[in-house]
Amino acid sequence: SAPIQSTSAPAASAETALPSASATAAMPVASEPPKSEAATPANPPTPPAAPLAAAAGDTVLQKLNDSKNWLQHEDAKHYSIQLALMDAANRAQIAQYVRKIETEIGGQPVHLYPSRVGGLARFGILYGSFATHDEASKARARIATQLGNRLLQIRTVQGLRVEIDKSRSADL
């Protein structure tokens, strides 16, 4: 495989960058450090943005698949709290928001559900599953205070299933 190259590593001094005298005859002076040095740089390069975006997309996809399974098997009369409805194309923002909820609120699972609003793909972000409206209402009041957001909606699992069907968004 090709050697790892870093464009952000600082220039090495001649003392540390040059291979042994016997190897220099066949190699240019500005060569890469030996493989053992390249594998463990003192300041590893920052990964490019594309793999991070892919990782966020993978995180969202996994969460979405888990949530679709939850929606299929959860009691239709249970409730969940809708925290947000976000552009499905912005996977990094969705992943960041889910992490924020899991970290700051915790206690219940965070779910995603697919929807289309005005023909645009969206993901709803849901918090928890509650057997009664009263339980969901108490949780909504607590979360609204923590997030500073009073526009949280209590949704039934059945209502979410109907929305997914009506918006023809199960393919998202």
Coordinates of N, CA, C and O in Angstrom, one line a residue:
S1 N 0.8 -1.2 0.0 CA 0.0 0.0 0.0 C 0.9 1.2 0.0 O 2.0 1.2 0.4
A2 N 0.3 2.4 -0.4 CA 1.1 3.6 -0.5 C 1.4 4.2 0.9 O 0.6 4.0 1.8
P3 N 2.5 4.9 1.0 CA 2.9 5.4 2.3 C 1.9 6.5 2.7 O 1.3 7.2 1.8
I4 N 1.7 6.7 4.0 CA 0.8 7.8 4.5 C 1.5 9.1 4.3 O 2.7 9.3 4.7
Q5 N 0.9 10.1 3.7 CA 1.5 11.4 3.4 C 0.7 12.4 4.2 O -0.5 12.4 4.3
S6 N 1.4 13.4 4.8 CA 0.7 14.4 5.5 C 1.2 15.8 4.9 O 2.3 16.0 4.8
T7 N 0.2 16.6 4.6 CA 0.5 17.9 4.1 C 0.6 18.9 5.3 O 1.0 20.0 5.1
S8 N 0.1 18.6 6.5 CA 0.1 19.5 7.6 C 1.2 19.3 8.6 O 1.3 20.0 9.5
A9 N 2.0 18.2 8.4 CA 3.1 18.0 9.4 C 4.2 19.0 9.2 O 4.5 19.4 8.1
P10 N 4.9 19.4 10.2 CA 5.9 20.4 10.1 C 7.1 19.8 9.4 O 7.3 18.6 9.4
A11 N 7.9 20.7 8.7 CA 9.1 20.2 8.0 C 10.1 19.6 9.0 O 10.3 20.2 10.0
A12 N 10.6 18.4 8.6 CA 11.5 17.8 9.5 C 12.9 18.3 9.3 O 13.2 18.8 8.2
S13 N 13.8 18.3 10.3 CA 15.1 18.8 10.1 C 15.9 17.7 9.3 O 15.5 16.6 9.2
A14 N 17.0 18.1 8.7 CA 17.8 17.2 7.9 C 18.3 16.0 8.8 O 18.4 14.9 8.3
E15 N 18.5 16.3 10.1 CA 19.0 15.2 10.9 C 18.0 14.1 11.1 O 18.3 12.9 11.2
T16 N 16.7 14.4 11.2 CA 15.6 13.4 11.4 C 15.0 12.9 10.2 O 14.4 11.9 10.2
A17 N 15.1 13.7 9.1 CA 14.3 13.3 7.9 C 15.1 12.5 6.9 O 14.6 11.7 6.1
L18 N 16.5 12.5 7.0 CA 17.3 11.8 6.0 C 17.4 10.4 6.4 O 17.7 10.1 7.6
P19 N 17.3 9.4 5.5 CA 17.6 8.0 5.8 C 19.1 7.8 5.9 O 19.9 8.7 5.8
S20 N 19.5 6.6 6.2 CA 20.9 6.3 6.4 C 21.7 6.6 5.1 O 21.2 6.7 4.0
A21 N 23.0 6.8 5.3 CA 23.9 7.2 4.2 C 23.8 6.2 3.0 O 23.8 6.6 1.9
S22 N 23.7 4.9 3.3 CA 23.6 3.9 2.2 C 22.3 4.1 1.4 O 22.3 3.7 0.2
A23 N 21.2 4.5 2.0 CA 20.0 4.7 1.3 C 19.9 6.0 0.5 O 19.0 6.1 -0.4
T24 N 20.7 7.0 0.9 CA 20.5 8.3 0.3 C 20.9 8.3 -1.2 O 20.5 9.2 -2.0
A25 N 21.8 7.4 -1.6 CA 22.2 7.4 -3.0 C 21.0 7.2 -4.0 O 21.0 7.8 -5.1
A26 N 20.0 6.4 -3.6 CA 18.9 6.2 -4.4 C 17.7 7.0 -4.1 O 16.7 6.9 -4.8
M27 N 17.8 7.9 -3.1 CA 16.6 8.7 -2.7 C 16.9 10.2 -2.8 O 18.0 10.6 -2.5
P28 N 15.9 11.0 -3.1 CA 16.1 12.4 -3.1 C 16.2 12.9 -1.7 O 15.7 12.3 -0.7
V29 N 16.8 14.1 -1.5 CA 17.0 14.6 -0.1 C 15.7 14.9 0.5 O 15.6 14.8 1.7
A30 N 14.7 15.4 -0.2 CA 13.4 15.8 0.4 C 12.5 14.6 0.5 O 11.3 14.7 0.3
S31 N 13.0 13.4 0.9 CA 12.1 12.2 0.9 C 11.2 12.2 2.2 O 11.5 13.0 3.1
E32 N 10.3 11.4 2.2 CA 9.4 11.2 3.3 C 10.2 10.5 4.4 O 11.2 9.8 4.1
P33 N 9.9 10.7 5.7 CA 10.6 10.0 6.8 C 10.4 8.5 6.6 O 9.5 8.1 6.0
P34 N 11.3 7.7 7.2 CA 11.1 6.3 7.2 C 9.7 5.9 7.7 O 9.1 6.6 8.5
K35 N 9.2 4.8 7.2 CA 7.8 4.4 7.6 C 7.6 4.3 9.1 O 6.5 4.7 9.5
S36 N 8.5 3.9 9.9 CA 8.3 3.8 11.3 C 8.0 5.2 11.9 O 7.3 5.4 12.8
E37 N 8.7 6.3 11.4 CA 8.5 7.6 11.8 C 7.1 8.2 11.3 O 6.4 8.9 12.0
A38 N 6.8 7.8 10.1 CA 5.6 8.3 9.5 C 4.3 7.8 10.1 O 3.3 8.4 10.2
A39 N 4.5 6.6 10.7 CA 3.3 5.9 11.3 C 2.9 6.6 12.6 O 1.8 6.4 13.1
T40 N 3.9 7.2 13.3 CA 3.6 7.8 14.6 C 4.1 9.2 14.7 O 5.0 9.6 15.4
P41 N 3.5 10.1 13.9 CA 3.9 11.5 13.9 C 3.6 12.2 15.3 O 2.6 11.8 15.9
A42 N 4.4 13.1 15.7 CA 4.2 13.8 16.9 C 2.9 14.6 16.9 O 2.2 14.7 17.9
N43 N 2.6 15.2 15.8 CA 1.3 16.0 15.6 C 0.6 15.4 14.4 O 0.8 15.8 13.3
P44 N -0.3 14.4 14.7 CA -1.0 13.7 13.6 C -1.9 14.8 12.8 O -2.4 15.7 13.4
P45 N -2.0 14.6 11.5 CA -2.8 15.5 10.7 C -4.2 15.5 11.1 O -4.7 14.5 11.5
T46 N -4.9 16.6 10.9 CA -6.4 16.6 11.1 C -7.0 15.9 10.0 O -6.7 16.1 8.8
P47 N -8.0 15.0 10.3 CA -8.6 14.2 9.2 C -9.4 15.2 8.3 O -10.0 16.2 8.8
P48 N -9.6 14.8 7.1 CA -10.4 15.7 6.2 C -11.8 15.7 6.6 O -12.3 14.8 7.2
A49 N -12.6 16.7 6.1 CA -14.0 16.9 6.5 C -14.9 15.8 5.9 O -15.8 15.4 6.5
A50 N -14.6 15.3 4.7 CA -15.4 14.3 4.1 C -15.6 13.0 4.9 O -16.8 12.6 5.1
P51 N -14.6 12.4 5.5 CA -14.8 11.3 6.3 C -15.7 11.6 7.6 O -16.5 10.8 8.0
L52 N -15.5 12.8 8.1 CA -16.4 13.2 9.3 C -17.8 13.3 8.9 O -18.7 12.8 9.6
A53 N -18.1 13.8 7.7 CA -19.5 13.9 7.2 C -20.0 12.5 7.0 O -21.2 12.3 7.3
A54 N -19.2 11.6 6.4 CA -19.7 10.3 6.2 C -20.0 9.6 7.5 O -20.9 8.9 7.6
A55 N -19.1 9.8 8.5 CA -19.4 9.2 9.8 C -20.7 9.8 10.4 O -21.4 9.0 11.0
A56 N -20.9 11.0 10.3 CA -22.2 11.6 10.8 C -23.4 11.0 10.0 O -24.4 10.7 10.7
G57 N -23.2 10.8 8.7 CA -24.3 10.2 7.9 C -24.5 8.8 8.4 O -25.7 8.3 8.5
D58 N -23.4 8.0 8.7 CA -23.6 6.7 9.1 C -24.2 6.6 10.5 O -25.1 5.7 10.7
T59 N -23.9 7.5 11.4 CA -24.5 7.6 12.7 C -26.0 7.9 12.5 O -26.9 7.2 13.2
V60 N -26.4 8.8 11.7 CA -27.8 9.1 11.5 C -28.5 7.9 10.8 O -29.6 7.6 11.2
L61 N -27.9 7.3 9.9 CA -28.5 6.1 9.2 C -28.7 5.0 10.2 O -29.8 4.4 10.2
Q62 N -27.8 4.7 11.1 CA -27.9 3.7 12.1 C -29.1 4.1 13.1 O -29.9 3.2 13.4
K63 N -29.1 5.3 13.5 CA -30.2 5.8 14.4 C -31.5 5.7 13.7 O -32.5 5.3 14.3
L64 N -31.6 6.0 12.4 CA -32.8 6.0 11.7 C -33.3 4.5 11.6 O -34.5 4.2 11.8
N65 N -32.4 3.6 11.3 CA -32.8 2.2 11.1 C -33.3 1.6 12.5 O -34.3 0.9 12.5
D66 N -32.6 2.0 13.6 CA -33.0 1.6 14.9 C -34.4 2.1 15.2 O -35.3 1.4 15.8
S67 N -34.6 3.4 14.8 CA -35.9 4.0 15.1 C -37.0 3.5 14.3 O -38.2 3.3 14.8
K68 N -36.8 3.1 13.0 CA -37.8 2.5 12.2 C -38.2 1.2 12.8 O -39.4 0.8 12.9
N69 N -37.3 0.4 13.3 CA -37.6 -0.8 14.0 C -38.4 -0.6 15.3 O -39.4 -1.3 15.5
W70 N -38.0 0.4 16.0 CA -38.8 0.8 17.2 C -40.2 1.2 16.8 O -41.2 0.7 17.5
L71 N -40.4 2.0 15.8 CA -41.7 2.4 15.4 C -42.6 1.3 15.0 O -43.8 1.3 15.2
Q72 N -42.0 0.2 14.3 CA -42.8 -0.9 13.9 C -43.3 -1.8 15.1 O -44.3 -2.4 15.0
H73 N -42.5 -1.8 16.2 CA -42.8 -2.7 17.3 C -43.3 -2.0 18.5 O -43.8 -2.7 19.4
E74 N -43.3 -0.7 18.6 CA -43.7 0.0 19.8 C -45.3 0.0 19.8 O -45.9 0.0 18.8
D75 N -45.8 0.0 21.0 CA -47.3 0.1 21.1 C -47.8 1.4 20.5 O -47.3 2.5 20.8
A76 N -48.8 1.2 19.6 CA -49.3 2.4 18.9 C -49.9 3.5 19.8 O -49.9 4.6 19.4
K77 N -50.3 3.1 21.0 CA -50.9 4.1 21.9 C -49.8 4.8 22.7 O -50.2 5.7 23.5
H78 N -48.6 4.4 22.6 CA -47.5 5.1 23.4 C -47.2 6.5 22.8 O -47.6 6.8 21.7
Y79 N -46.6 7.3 23.6 CA -46.3 8.7 23.2 C -44.8 8.9 23.1 O -44.0 8.3 23.8
S80 N -44.4 9.9 22.4 CA -43.0 10.4 22.3 C -43.1 11.9 22.2 O -44.1 12.5 21.8
I81 N -42.0 12.5 22.4 CA -41.9 14.0 22.4 C -41.1 14.4 21.2 O -39.9 14.0 21.1
Q82 N -41.7 15.1 20.3 CA -40.9 15.6 19.1 C -40.2 16.8 19.5 O -40.8 17.8 19.9
L83 N -38.8 16.8 19.3 CA -38.0 17.9 19.7 C -37.7 18.8 18.6 O -37.5 20.0 18.8
A84 N -37.6 18.3 17.4 CA -37.3 19.1 16.2 C -37.6 18.3 14.9 O -37.9 17.1 14.9
L85 N -37.7 19.1 13.8 CA -37.9 18.5 12.5 C -36.8 19.2 11.6 O -36.8 20.4 11.5
M86 N -35.8 18.4 11.2 CA -34.6 18.9 10.5 C -34.5 18.4 9.1 O -35.0 17.3 8.7
D87 N -33.8 19.2 8.3 CA -33.5 18.9 6.9 C -32.7 17.6 6.9 O -31.6 17.5 7.4
A88 N -33.2 16.6 6.2 CA -32.6 15.2 6.1 C -31.3 15.3 5.5 O -30.4 14.4 5.7
A89 N -31.0 16.3 4.6 CA -29.7 16.3 4.0 C -28.6 16.8 4.9 O -27.4 16.6 4.6
N90 N -28.9 17.4 6.0 CA -27.9 17.9 6.9 C -27.6 16.9 8.0 O -27.9 17.1 9.2
R91 N -27.0 15.8 7.6 CA -26.7 14.7 8.5 C -25.8 15.1 9.7 O -26.0 14.6 10.8
A92 N -24.8 15.9 9.4 CA -23.9 16.3 10.5 C -24.6 17.1 11.6 O -24.4 16.9 12.8
Q93 N -25.5 18.0 11.2 CA -26.3 18.8 12.2 C -27.2 17.9 13.0 O -27.4 18.0 14.2
I94 N -27.8 16.9 12.3 CA -28.7 16.0 13.0 C -28.0 15.2 14.0 O -28.4 15.0 15.1
A95 N -26.8 14.6 13.6 CA -26.0 13.8 14.5 C -25.5 14.6 15.7 O -25.6 14.2 16.8
Q96 N -25.2 15.9 15.5 CA -24.8 16.8 16.5 C -25.9 17.0 17.5 O -25.7 17.0 18.7
Y97 N -27.1 17.2 17.0 CA -28.3 17.5 17.8 C -28.6 16.3 18.6 O -28.9 16.4 19.8
V98 N -28.6 15.1 18.0 CA -28.9 13.8 18.7 C -27.9 13.7 19.9 O -28.3 13.3 21.0
R99 N -26.6 13.9 19.6 CA -25.6 13.7 20.7 C -25.9 14.7 21.8 O -25.7 14.4 23.0
K100 N -26.3 15.9 21.4 CA -26.6 16.9 22.5 C -27.7 16.5 23.4 O -27.6 16.6 24.6
I101 N -28.8 16.0 22.8 CA -29.9 15.5 23.5 C -29.5 14.3 24.4 O -29.9 14.3 25.6
E102 N -28.8 13.4 23.8 CA -28.4 12.2 24.6 C -27.5 12.6 25.8 O -27.5 12.0 26.8
T103 N -26.7 13.6 25.6 CA -25.7 14.0 26.6 C -26.4 14.9 27.7 O -26.3 14.7 28.9
E104 N -27.2 15.9 27.2 CA -27.8 16.9 28.1 C -29.1 16.4 28.8 O -29.3 16.8 29.9
I105 N -29.8 15.6 28.1 CA -31.1 15.2 28.6 C -31.0 13.8 29.1 O -31.3 13.5 30.3
G106 N -30.6 12.8 28.3 CA -30.5 11.4 28.6 C -31.8 10.8 29.2 O -32.8 11.4 29.1
G107 N -31.6 9.6 29.8 CA -32.8 9.0 30.4 C -33.7 8.2 29.6 O -34.3 7.3 30.0
Q108 N -33.9 8.6 28.3 CA -34.7 7.9 27.4 C -34.0 7.9 26.0 O -33.2 8.8 25.7
P109 N -34.4 6.9 25.2 CA -33.7 6.9 23.9 C -34.2 8.1 23.0 O -35.3 8.6 23.1
V110 N -33.3 8.5 22.1 CA -33.6 9.5 21.1 C -33.9 8.7 19.8 O -33.1 7.8 19.4
H111 N -35.0 9.0 19.1 CA -35.3 8.4 17.8 C -35.4 9.4 16.7 O -35.7 10.6 16.9
L112 N -35.3 8.9 15.5 CA -35.5 9.7 14.3 C -36.7 9.1 13.5 O -36.8 7.9 13.5
Y113 N -37.4 9.9 12.8 CA -38.4 9.4 11.9 C -38.4 10.2 10.6 O -38.2 11.4 10.6
P114 N -38.6 9.5 9.5 CA -38.6 10.2 8.2 C -39.9 10.9 7.9 O -41.0 10.4 8.3
S115 N -39.8 12.0 7.2 CA -41.1 12.7 6.8 C -40.7 13.5 5.6 O -39.6 13.8 5.3
R116 N -41.8 14.0 4.9 CA -41.6 15.0 3.9 C -42.6 16.1 4.2 O -43.7 15.9 4.4
V117 N -42.0 17.3 4.1 CA -42.9 18.5 4.4 C -42.7 19.4 3.2 O -41.6 19.8 2.9
G118 N -43.8 19.6 2.5 CA -43.7 20.4 1.2 C -42.8 19.8 0.2 O -42.1 20.5 -0.5
G119 N -42.7 18.5 0.2 CA -41.9 17.7 -0.7 C -40.4 17.6 -0.3 O -39.7 17.0 -1.0
L120 N -40.1 18.2 0.8 CA -38.7 18.2 1.2 C -38.5 17.1 2.3 O -39.3 17.0 3.2
A121 N -37.4 16.4 2.1 CA -37.1 15.3 3.1 C -36.7 15.9 4.4 O -35.8 16.8 4.5
R122 N -37.3 15.4 5.5 CA -37.0 15.8 6.8 C -36.9 14.6 7.8 O -37.4 13.6 7.5
F123 N -36.1 14.8 8.9 CA -36.1 13.8 9.9 C -36.6 14.5 11.2 O -36.1 15.6 11.6
G124 N -37.6 13.9 11.8 CA -38.1 14.3 13.1 C -37.2 13.7 14.2 O -36.9 12.5 14.0
I125 N -36.9 14.5 15.2 CA -36.2 13.9 16.3 C -37.1 13.8 17.5 O -37.8 14.8 17.9
L126 N -37.2 12.6 18.0 CA -38.1 12.2 19.1 C -37.3 11.9 20.3 O -36.2 11.3 20.2
Y127 N -38.0 12.1 21.5 CA -37.4 11.7 22.7 C -38.3 10.8 23.5 O -39.5 11.1 23.7
G128 N -37.8 9.6 23.7 CA -38.5 8.7 24.6 C -39.7 8.0 24.1 O -40.2 8.2 23.0
S129 N -40.3 7.1 25.0 CA -41.5 6.4 24.7 C -42.2 6.4 26.1 O -41.6 5.9 27.1
F130 N -43.4 6.9 26.1 CA -44.2 7.0 27.4 C -45.5 6.3 27.2 O -46.2 6.5 26.2
A131 N -45.9 5.5 28.2 CA -47.2 4.8 28.2 C -48.4 5.7 28.3 O -49.4 5.3 27.7
T132 N -48.3 6.8 28.9 CA -49.4 7.7 29.1 C -49.1 9.1 28.6 O -47.9 9.5 28.6
H133 N -50.1 9.9 28.3 CA -50.0 11.3 27.9 C -49.4 12.1 29.1 O -48.6 13.0 28.9
D134 N -49.9 11.7 30.3 CA -49.4 12.4 31.5 C -47.9 12.3 31.7 O -47.2 13.2 32.0
E135 N -47.4 11.0 31.5 CA -45.9 10.8 31.6 C -45.2 11.7 30.6 O -44.2 12.3 30.9
A136 N -45.7 11.7 29.4 CA -45.1 12.4 28.3 C -45.1 13.9 28.6 O -44.2 14.7 28.3
S137 N -46.3 14.4 29.1 CA -46.4 15.8 29.4 C -45.4 16.2 30.5 O -44.9 17.3 30.4
K138 N -45.3 15.4 31.5 CA -44.3 15.8 32.6 C -42.9 15.8 32.0 O -42.1 16.7 32.3
A139 N -42.5 14.8 31.2 CA -41.2 14.8 30.6 C -41.0 16.0 29.6 O -40.0 16.6 29.6
R140 N -42.1 16.4 28.9 CA -42.0 17.6 28.0 C -41.7 18.8 28.8 O -40.9 19.6 28.4
A141 N -42.4 19.0 29.9 CA -42.2 20.2 30.8 C -40.7 20.3 31.3 O -40.1 21.3 31.2
R142 N -40.2 19.1 31.7 CA -38.8 19.1 32.2 C -37.8 19.4 31.0 O -36.9 20.2 31.2
I143 N -38.0 18.8 29.9 CA -37.1 19.0 28.7 C -37.2 20.4 28.2 O -36.2 21.0 27.9
A144 N -38.4 20.9 28.2 CA -38.6 22.3 27.7 C -37.8 23.3 28.5 O -37.2 24.2 28.0
T145 N -37.8 23.0 29.8 CA -37.0 23.9 30.7 C -35.5 23.7 30.5 O -34.7 24.7 30.4
Q146 N -35.1 22.5 30.3 CA -33.6 22.2 30.1 C -33.2 22.8 28.7 O -32.0 23.3 28.6
L147 N -34.0 22.7 27.7 CA -33.6 23.1 26.4 C -34.0 24.6 26.1 O -33.5 25.1 25.1
G148 N -34.8 25.1 26.9 CA -35.3 26.5 26.7 C -36.2 26.5 25.5 O -36.3 27.5 24.8
N149 N -36.9 25.4 25.2 CA -37.8 25.3 24.0 C -39.2 24.9 24.5 O -39.3 23.8 25.0
R150 N -40.1 25.8 24.3 CA -41.5 25.5 24.7 C -42.3 24.9 23.6 O -43.5 24.6 23.8
L151 N -41.8 24.7 22.4 CA -42.6 24.2 21.2 C -42.5 22.7 21.0 O -42.7 22.3 19.9
L152 N -42.2 22.0 22.0 CA -42.1 20.5 21.9 C -43.5 19.9 21.8 O -44.4 20.3 22.5
Q153 N -43.6 19.0 20.9 CA -44.9 18.3 20.6 C -44.9 16.9 21.2 O -44.0 16.2 21.0
I154 N -46.1 16.5 21.8 CA -46.3 15.2 22.2 C -47.0 14.5 21.0 O -48.0 14.9 20.5
R155 N -46.4 13.3 20.6 CA -46.9 12.6 19.4 C -47.2 11.2 19.8 O -46.5 10.6 20.7
T156 N -48.2 10.6 19.2 CA -48.5 9.2 19.4 C -47.7 8.4 18.4 O -47.4 8.9 17.3
V157 N -47.3 7.2 18.8 CA -46.6 6.3 17.8 C -47.5 6.1 16.6 O -47.0 6.1 15.5
Q158 N -48.8 5.9 16.8 CA -49.7 5.7 15.7 C -49.7 6.9 14.8 O -49.7 6.8 13.6
G159 N -49.7 8.1 15.4 CA -49.7 9.3 14.6 C -48.4 9.4 13.7 O -48.5 9.9 12.6
L160 N -47.3 9.0 14.3 CA -46.1 9.0 13.6 C -46.1 8.1 12.4 O -45.7 8.4 11.3
R161 N -46.7 6.9 12.6 CA -46.8 5.9 11.5 C -47.7 6.5 10.4 O -47.3 6.3 9.2
V162 N -48.8 7.1 10.8 CA -49.7 7.7 9.7 C -48.9 8.8 9.0 O -49.0 8.9 7.7
E163 N -48.2 9.6 9.7 CA -47.4 10.7 9.0 C -46.4 10.1 8.0 O -46.3 10.6 6.9
I164 N -45.7 9.1 8.4 CA -44.7 8.5 7.5 C -45.4 7.9 6.3 O -44.9 8.1 5.1
D165 N -46.6 7.3 6.5 CA -47.3 6.7 5.3 C -47.8 7.8 4.4 O -47.7 7.8 3.2
K166 N -48.5 8.8 5.0 CA -49.0 9.9 4.2 C -48.0 10.7 3.4 O -48.2 11.2 2.3
S167 N -46.8 10.9 4.0 CA -45.8 11.7 3.4 C -44.9 10.9 2.5 O -44.0 11.4 1.8
R168 N -45.2 9.6 2.4 CA -44.5 8.7 1.6 C -43.0 8.8 1.8 O -42.2 9.0 0.9
S169 N -42.6 8.7 3.1 CA -41.2 9.0 3.4 C -40.5 7.8 4.0 O -39.4 7.9 4.5
A170 N -41.2 6.6 3.9 CA -40.6 5.4 4.5 C -39.2 5.0 3.8 O -38.4 4.4 4.4
D171 N -39.0 5.5 2.6 CA -37.8 5.2 1.8 C -36.6 6.1 2.2 O -35.5 5.8 1.8
L172 N -36.8 7.1 3.1 CA -35.7 8.0 3.5 C -34.8 7.3 4.4 O -35.1 6.4 5.2

